[in-house]
mmCIF file of C-alpha atoms in Angstrom:
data_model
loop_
_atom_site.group_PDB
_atom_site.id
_atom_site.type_symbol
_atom_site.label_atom_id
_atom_site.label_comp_id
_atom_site.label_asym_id
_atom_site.label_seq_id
_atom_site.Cartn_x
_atom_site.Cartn_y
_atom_site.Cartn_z
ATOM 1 C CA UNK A 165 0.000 0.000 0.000
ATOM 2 C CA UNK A 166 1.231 3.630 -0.986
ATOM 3 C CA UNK A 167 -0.455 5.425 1.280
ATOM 4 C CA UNK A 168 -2.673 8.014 1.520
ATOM 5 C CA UNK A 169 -2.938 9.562 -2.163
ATOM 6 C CA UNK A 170 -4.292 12.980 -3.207
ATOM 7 C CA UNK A 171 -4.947 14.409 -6.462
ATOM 8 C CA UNK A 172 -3.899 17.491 -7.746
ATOM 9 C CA UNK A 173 -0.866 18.342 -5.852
ATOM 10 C CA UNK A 174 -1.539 21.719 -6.929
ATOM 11 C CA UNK A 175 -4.211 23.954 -8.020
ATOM 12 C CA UNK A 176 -4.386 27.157 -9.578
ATOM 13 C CA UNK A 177 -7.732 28.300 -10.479
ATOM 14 C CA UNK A 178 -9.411 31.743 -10.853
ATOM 15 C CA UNK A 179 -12.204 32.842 -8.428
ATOM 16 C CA UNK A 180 -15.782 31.850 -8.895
ATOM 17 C CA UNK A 181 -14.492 28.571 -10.482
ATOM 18 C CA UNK A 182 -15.083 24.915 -9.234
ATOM 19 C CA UNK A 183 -12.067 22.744 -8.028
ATOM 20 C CA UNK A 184 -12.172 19.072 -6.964
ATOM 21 C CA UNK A 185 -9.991 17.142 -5.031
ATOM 22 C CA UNK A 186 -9.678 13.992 -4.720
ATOM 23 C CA UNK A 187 -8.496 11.178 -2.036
ATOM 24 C CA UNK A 188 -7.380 7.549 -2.026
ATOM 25 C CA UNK A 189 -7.002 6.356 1.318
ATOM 26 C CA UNK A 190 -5.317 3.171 2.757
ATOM 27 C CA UNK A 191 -7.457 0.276 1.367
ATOM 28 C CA UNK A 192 -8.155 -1.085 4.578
ATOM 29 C CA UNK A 193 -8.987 2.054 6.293
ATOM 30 C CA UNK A 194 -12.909 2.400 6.914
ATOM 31 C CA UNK A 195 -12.275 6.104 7.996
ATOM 32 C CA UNK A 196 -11.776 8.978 5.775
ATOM 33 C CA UNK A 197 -11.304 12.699 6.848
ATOM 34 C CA UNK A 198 -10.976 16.137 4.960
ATOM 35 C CA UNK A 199 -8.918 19.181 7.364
ATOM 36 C CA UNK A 200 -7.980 22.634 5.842
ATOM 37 C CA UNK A 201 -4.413 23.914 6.611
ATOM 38 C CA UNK A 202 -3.153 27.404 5.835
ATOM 39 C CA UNK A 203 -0.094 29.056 5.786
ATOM 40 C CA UNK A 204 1.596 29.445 9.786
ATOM 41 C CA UNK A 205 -1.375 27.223 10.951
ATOM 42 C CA UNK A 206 -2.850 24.178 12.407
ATOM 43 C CA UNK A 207 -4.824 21.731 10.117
ATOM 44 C CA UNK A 208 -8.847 22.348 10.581
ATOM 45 C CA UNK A 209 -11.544 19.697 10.512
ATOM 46 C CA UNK A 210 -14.002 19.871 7.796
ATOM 47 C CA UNK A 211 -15.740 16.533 7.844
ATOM 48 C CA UNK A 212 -14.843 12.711 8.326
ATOM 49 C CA UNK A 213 -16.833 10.017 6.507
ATOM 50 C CA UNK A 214 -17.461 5.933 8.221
ATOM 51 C CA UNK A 215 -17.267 3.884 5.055
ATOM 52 C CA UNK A 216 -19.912 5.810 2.649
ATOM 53 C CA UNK A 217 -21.294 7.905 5.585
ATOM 54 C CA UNK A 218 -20.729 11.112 6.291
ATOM 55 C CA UNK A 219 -20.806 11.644 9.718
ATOM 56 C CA UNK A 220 -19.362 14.742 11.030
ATOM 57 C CA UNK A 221 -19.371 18.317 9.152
ATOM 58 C CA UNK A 222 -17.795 21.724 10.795
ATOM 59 C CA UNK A 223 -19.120 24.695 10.378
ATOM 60 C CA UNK A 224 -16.056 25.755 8.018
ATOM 61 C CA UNK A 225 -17.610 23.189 5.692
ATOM 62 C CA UNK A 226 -20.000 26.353 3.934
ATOM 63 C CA UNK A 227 -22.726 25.092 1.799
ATOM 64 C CA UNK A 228 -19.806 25.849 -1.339
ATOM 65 C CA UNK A 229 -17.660 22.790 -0.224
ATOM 66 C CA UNK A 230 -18.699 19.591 -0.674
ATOM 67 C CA UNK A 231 -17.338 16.141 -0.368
ATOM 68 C CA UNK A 232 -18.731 12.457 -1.018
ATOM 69 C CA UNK A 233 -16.948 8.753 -0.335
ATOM 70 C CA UNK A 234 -19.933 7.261 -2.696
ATOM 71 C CA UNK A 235 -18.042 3.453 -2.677
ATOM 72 C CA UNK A 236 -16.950 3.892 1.086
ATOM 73 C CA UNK A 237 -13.501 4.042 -0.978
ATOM 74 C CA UNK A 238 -12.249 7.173 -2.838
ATOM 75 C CA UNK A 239 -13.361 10.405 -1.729
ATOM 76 C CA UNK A 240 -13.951 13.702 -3.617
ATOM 77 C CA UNK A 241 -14.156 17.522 -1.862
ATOM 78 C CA UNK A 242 -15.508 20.107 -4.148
ATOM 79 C CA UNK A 243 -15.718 23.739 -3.962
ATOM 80 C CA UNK A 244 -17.824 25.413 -6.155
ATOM 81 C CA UNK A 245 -17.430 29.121 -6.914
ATOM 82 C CA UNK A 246 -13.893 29.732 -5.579
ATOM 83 C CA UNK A 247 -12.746 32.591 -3.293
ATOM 84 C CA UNK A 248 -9.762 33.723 -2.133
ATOM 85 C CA UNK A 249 -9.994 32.404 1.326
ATOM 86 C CA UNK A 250 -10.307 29.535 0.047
ATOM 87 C CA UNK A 251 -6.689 29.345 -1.067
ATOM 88 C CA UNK A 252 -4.832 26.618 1.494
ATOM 89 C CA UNK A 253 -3.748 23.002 1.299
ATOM 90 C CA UNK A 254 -6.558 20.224 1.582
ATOM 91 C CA UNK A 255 -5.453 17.285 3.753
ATOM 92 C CA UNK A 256 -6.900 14.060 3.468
ATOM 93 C CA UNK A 257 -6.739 11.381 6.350
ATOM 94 C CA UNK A 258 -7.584 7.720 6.909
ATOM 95 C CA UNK A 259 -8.031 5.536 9.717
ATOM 96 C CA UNK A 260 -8.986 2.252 10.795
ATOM 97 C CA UNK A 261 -11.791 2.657 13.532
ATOM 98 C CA UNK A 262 -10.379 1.080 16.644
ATOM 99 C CA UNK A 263 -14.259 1.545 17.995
ATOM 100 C CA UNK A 264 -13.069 4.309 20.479
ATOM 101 C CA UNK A 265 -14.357 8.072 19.297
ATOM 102 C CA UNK A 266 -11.905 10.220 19.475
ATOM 103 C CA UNK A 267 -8.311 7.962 19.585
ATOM 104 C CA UNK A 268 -8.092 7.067 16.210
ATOM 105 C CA UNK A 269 -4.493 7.421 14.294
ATOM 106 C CA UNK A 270 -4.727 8.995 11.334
ATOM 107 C CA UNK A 271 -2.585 8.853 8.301
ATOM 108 C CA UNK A 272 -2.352 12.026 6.111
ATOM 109 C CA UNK A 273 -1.688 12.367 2.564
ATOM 110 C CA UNK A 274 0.943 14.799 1.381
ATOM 111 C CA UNK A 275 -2.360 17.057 0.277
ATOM 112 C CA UNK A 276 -3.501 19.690 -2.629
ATOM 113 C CA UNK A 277 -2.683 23.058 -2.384
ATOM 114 C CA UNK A 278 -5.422 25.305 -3.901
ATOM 115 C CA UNK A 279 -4.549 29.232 -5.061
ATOM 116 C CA UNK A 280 -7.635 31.057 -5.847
ATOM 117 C CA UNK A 281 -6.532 33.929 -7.791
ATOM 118 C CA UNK B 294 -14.852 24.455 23.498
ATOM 119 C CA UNK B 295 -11.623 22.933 22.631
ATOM 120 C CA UNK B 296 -8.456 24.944 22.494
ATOM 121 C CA UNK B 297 -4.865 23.742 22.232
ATOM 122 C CA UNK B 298 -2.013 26.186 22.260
ATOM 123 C CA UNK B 299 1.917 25.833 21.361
ATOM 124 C CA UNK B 300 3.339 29.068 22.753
ATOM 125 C CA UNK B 301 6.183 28.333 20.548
ATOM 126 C CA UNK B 302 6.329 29.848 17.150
ATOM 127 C CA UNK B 303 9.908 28.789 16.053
ATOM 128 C CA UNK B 304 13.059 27.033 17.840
ATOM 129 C CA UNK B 305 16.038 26.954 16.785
ATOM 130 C CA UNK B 306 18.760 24.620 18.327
ATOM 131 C CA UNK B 307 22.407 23.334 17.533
ATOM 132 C CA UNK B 308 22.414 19.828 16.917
ATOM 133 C CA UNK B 309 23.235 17.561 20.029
ATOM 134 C CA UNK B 310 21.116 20.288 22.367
ATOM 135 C CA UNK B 311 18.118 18.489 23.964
ATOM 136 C CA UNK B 312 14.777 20.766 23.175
ATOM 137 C CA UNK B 313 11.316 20.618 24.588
ATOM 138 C CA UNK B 314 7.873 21.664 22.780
ATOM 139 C CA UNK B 315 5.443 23.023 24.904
ATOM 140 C CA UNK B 316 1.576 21.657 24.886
ATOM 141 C CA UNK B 317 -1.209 23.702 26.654
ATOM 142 C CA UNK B 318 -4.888 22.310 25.878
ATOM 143 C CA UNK B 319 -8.315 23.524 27.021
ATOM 144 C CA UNK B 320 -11.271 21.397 27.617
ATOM 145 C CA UNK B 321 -14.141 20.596 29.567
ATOM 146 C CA UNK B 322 -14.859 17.044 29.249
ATOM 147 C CA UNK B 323 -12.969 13.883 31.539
ATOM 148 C CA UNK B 324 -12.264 11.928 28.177
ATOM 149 C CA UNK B 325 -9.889 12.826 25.705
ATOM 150 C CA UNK B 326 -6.955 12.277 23.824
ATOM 151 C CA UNK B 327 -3.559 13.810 23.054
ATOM 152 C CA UNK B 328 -1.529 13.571 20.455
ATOM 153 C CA UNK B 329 1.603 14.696 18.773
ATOM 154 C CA UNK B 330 2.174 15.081 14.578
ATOM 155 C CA UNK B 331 5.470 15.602 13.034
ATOM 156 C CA UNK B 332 4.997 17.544 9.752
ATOM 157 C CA UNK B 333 8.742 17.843 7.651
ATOM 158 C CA UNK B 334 9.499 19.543 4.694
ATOM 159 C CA UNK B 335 8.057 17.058 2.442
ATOM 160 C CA UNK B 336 4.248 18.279 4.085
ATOM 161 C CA UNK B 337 3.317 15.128 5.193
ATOM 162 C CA UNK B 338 1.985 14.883 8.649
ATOM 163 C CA UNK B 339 3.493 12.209 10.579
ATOM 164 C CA UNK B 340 1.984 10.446 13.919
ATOM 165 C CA UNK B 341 4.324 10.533 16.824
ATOM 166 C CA UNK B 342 2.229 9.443 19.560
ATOM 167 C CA UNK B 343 -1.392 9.375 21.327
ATOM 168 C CA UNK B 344 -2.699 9.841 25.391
ATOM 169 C CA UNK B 345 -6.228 9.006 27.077
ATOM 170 C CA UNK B 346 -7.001 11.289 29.642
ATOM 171 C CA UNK B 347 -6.801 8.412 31.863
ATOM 172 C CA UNK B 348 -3.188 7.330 31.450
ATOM 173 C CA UNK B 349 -0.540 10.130 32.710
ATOM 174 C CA UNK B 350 2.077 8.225 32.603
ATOM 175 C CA UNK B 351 5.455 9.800 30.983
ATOM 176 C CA UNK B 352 6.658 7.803 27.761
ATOM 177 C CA UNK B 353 9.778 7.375 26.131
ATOM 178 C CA UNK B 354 10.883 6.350 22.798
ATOM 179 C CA UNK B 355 14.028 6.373 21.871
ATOM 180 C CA UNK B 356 15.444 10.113 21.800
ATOM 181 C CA UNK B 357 11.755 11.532 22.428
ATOM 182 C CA UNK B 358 9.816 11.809 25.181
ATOM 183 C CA UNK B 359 6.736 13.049 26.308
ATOM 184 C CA UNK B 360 5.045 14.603 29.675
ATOM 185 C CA UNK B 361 1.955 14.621 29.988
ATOM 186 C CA UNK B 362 0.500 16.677 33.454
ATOM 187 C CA UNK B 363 -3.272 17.193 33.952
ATOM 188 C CA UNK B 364 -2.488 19.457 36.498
ATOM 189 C CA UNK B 365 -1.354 21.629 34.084
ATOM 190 C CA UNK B 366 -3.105 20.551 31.201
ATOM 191 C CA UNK B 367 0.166 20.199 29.244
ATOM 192 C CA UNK B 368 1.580 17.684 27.501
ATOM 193 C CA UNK B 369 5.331 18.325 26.290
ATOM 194 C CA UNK B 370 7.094 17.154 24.023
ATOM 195 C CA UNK B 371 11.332 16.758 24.114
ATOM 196 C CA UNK B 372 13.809 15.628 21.950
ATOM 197 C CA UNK B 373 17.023 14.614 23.439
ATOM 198 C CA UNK B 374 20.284 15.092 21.602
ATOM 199 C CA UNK B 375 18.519 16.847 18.481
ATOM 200 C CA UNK B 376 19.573 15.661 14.608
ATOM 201 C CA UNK B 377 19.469 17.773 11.942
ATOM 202 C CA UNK B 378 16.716 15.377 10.482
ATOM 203 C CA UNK B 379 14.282 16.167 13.828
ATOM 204 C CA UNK B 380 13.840 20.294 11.722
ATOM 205 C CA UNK B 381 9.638 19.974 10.914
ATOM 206 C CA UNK B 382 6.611 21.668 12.218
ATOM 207 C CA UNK B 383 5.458 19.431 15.911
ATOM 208 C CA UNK B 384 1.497 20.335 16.042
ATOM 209 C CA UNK B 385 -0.078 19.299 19.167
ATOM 210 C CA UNK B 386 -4.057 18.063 18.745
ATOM 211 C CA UNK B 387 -6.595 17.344 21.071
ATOM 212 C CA UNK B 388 -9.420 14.888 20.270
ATOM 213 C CA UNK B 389 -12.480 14.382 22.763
ATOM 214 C CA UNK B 390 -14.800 11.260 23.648
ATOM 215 C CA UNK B 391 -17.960 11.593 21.128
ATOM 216 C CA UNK B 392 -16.096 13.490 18.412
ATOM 217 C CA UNK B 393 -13.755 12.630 15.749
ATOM 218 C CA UNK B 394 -12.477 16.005 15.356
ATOM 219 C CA UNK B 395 -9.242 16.857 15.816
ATOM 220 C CA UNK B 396 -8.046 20.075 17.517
ATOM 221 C CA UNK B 397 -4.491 21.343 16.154
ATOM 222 C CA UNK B 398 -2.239 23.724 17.657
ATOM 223 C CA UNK B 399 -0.859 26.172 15.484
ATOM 224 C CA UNK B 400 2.670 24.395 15.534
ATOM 225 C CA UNK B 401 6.120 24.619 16.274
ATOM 226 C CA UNK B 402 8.659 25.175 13.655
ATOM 227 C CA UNK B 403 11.990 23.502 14.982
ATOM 228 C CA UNK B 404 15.090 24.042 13.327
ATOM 229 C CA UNK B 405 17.959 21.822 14.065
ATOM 230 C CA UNK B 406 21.461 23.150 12.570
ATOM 231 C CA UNK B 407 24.622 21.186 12.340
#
């Protein structure tokens, strides 16, 4: 197994456009998570999906982003109608739930780095 | 609410110096966890370790170690005889019972020079 994989690596896009990312987790990870990360900070939650569920959103998730794990496998976060603040990189995770909220390990991808111009 | 704080913007050390990453968090409930990613150059956040609440014993593995005080609410992080190949961004997180959210820290960039 690879790892987690993301794709793009890199975006460039112009405001008001639509970008989509998308995620390839660990094949035997049931978990799959989406965090935001810009420049100086911490990674942000945006929402984590159980198999095809998606069971946690944060409020930073604005009705513009939107993600889906349709096979419980691959996942996809779109934005639609880019804005500046939007530029930062997109982080994927995966776990294995050990049953336990709140202790799971996660592995990241290297993530996709969005510029909204 | 959650809150975790790393007081620590930068650090810069000579290699061989021992260094320690400071952990504050902020909560209100009894169950939690703690944890510790390592995020180098490359961008890829690493796992270096994970606390319960319940469990305050100090752990060691091989040049890092980690001290966890509820007292305090801190949980630090040091690095004994730093390489040049420790230099990343350390974020400290803080997960709670019921939620699979993680809370980062803003980091700490270390810099280890030879």
């Amino acid at each position: 197994d690879t790892g987690v994989s993301q794709d793009p690596r890199h975006k460039i896009t112009k405001r008001g456009q639509n970008v989509t990312f998308r995620c390839d987790p660990i094949s035997e990870h049931n978990r799959l998570y989406w965090y935001r990360q810009t420049l100086g900070q911490g990674p942000e939650f945006l929402t984590y999906f159980q198999n095809e569920a998606q069971l946690e959103k944060s409020r930073l998730l604005s009705d513009r982003f939107s993600a889906e794990r349709p096979k419980g496998s691959f996942s996809t976060l779109e934005i639609q109608r880019t804005e500046q603040g939007d530029s930062a990189m997109y982080l994927c995770a995966s776990s294995f739930s050990e049953g336990i909220s709140g202790a799971n390990v996660l592995t990241f991808g290297a993530g996709s780095r969005l510029t909204v111009l | 609410a959650q809150k975790v704080t790393q007081a620590q913007t930068e650090i810069s050390v000579v290699e061989k110096e021992d260094v320690t990453l400071d952990c504050v968090y902020e909560t209100r409930d009894t169950t939690y966890y703690l944890f510790w990613y390592k995020q180098p150059p490359s961008g890829e956040l690493v796992f270096l370790i994970r606390r319960n609440s319940f469990d305050e014993q100090n752990e060691i593995s091989g040049r890092y170690s980690w001290n966890f005080q509820k007292s305090t609410s801190s949980f630090n992080f040091t690095i004994t005889a730093s390489q040049v190949v420790d230099s990343a961004v350390y974020f400290c997180a803080l997960s709670q019972g019921g939620s699979e959210k993680l809370v980062f820290g803003k980091g700490t960039k270390l810099t280890v020079n030879p």
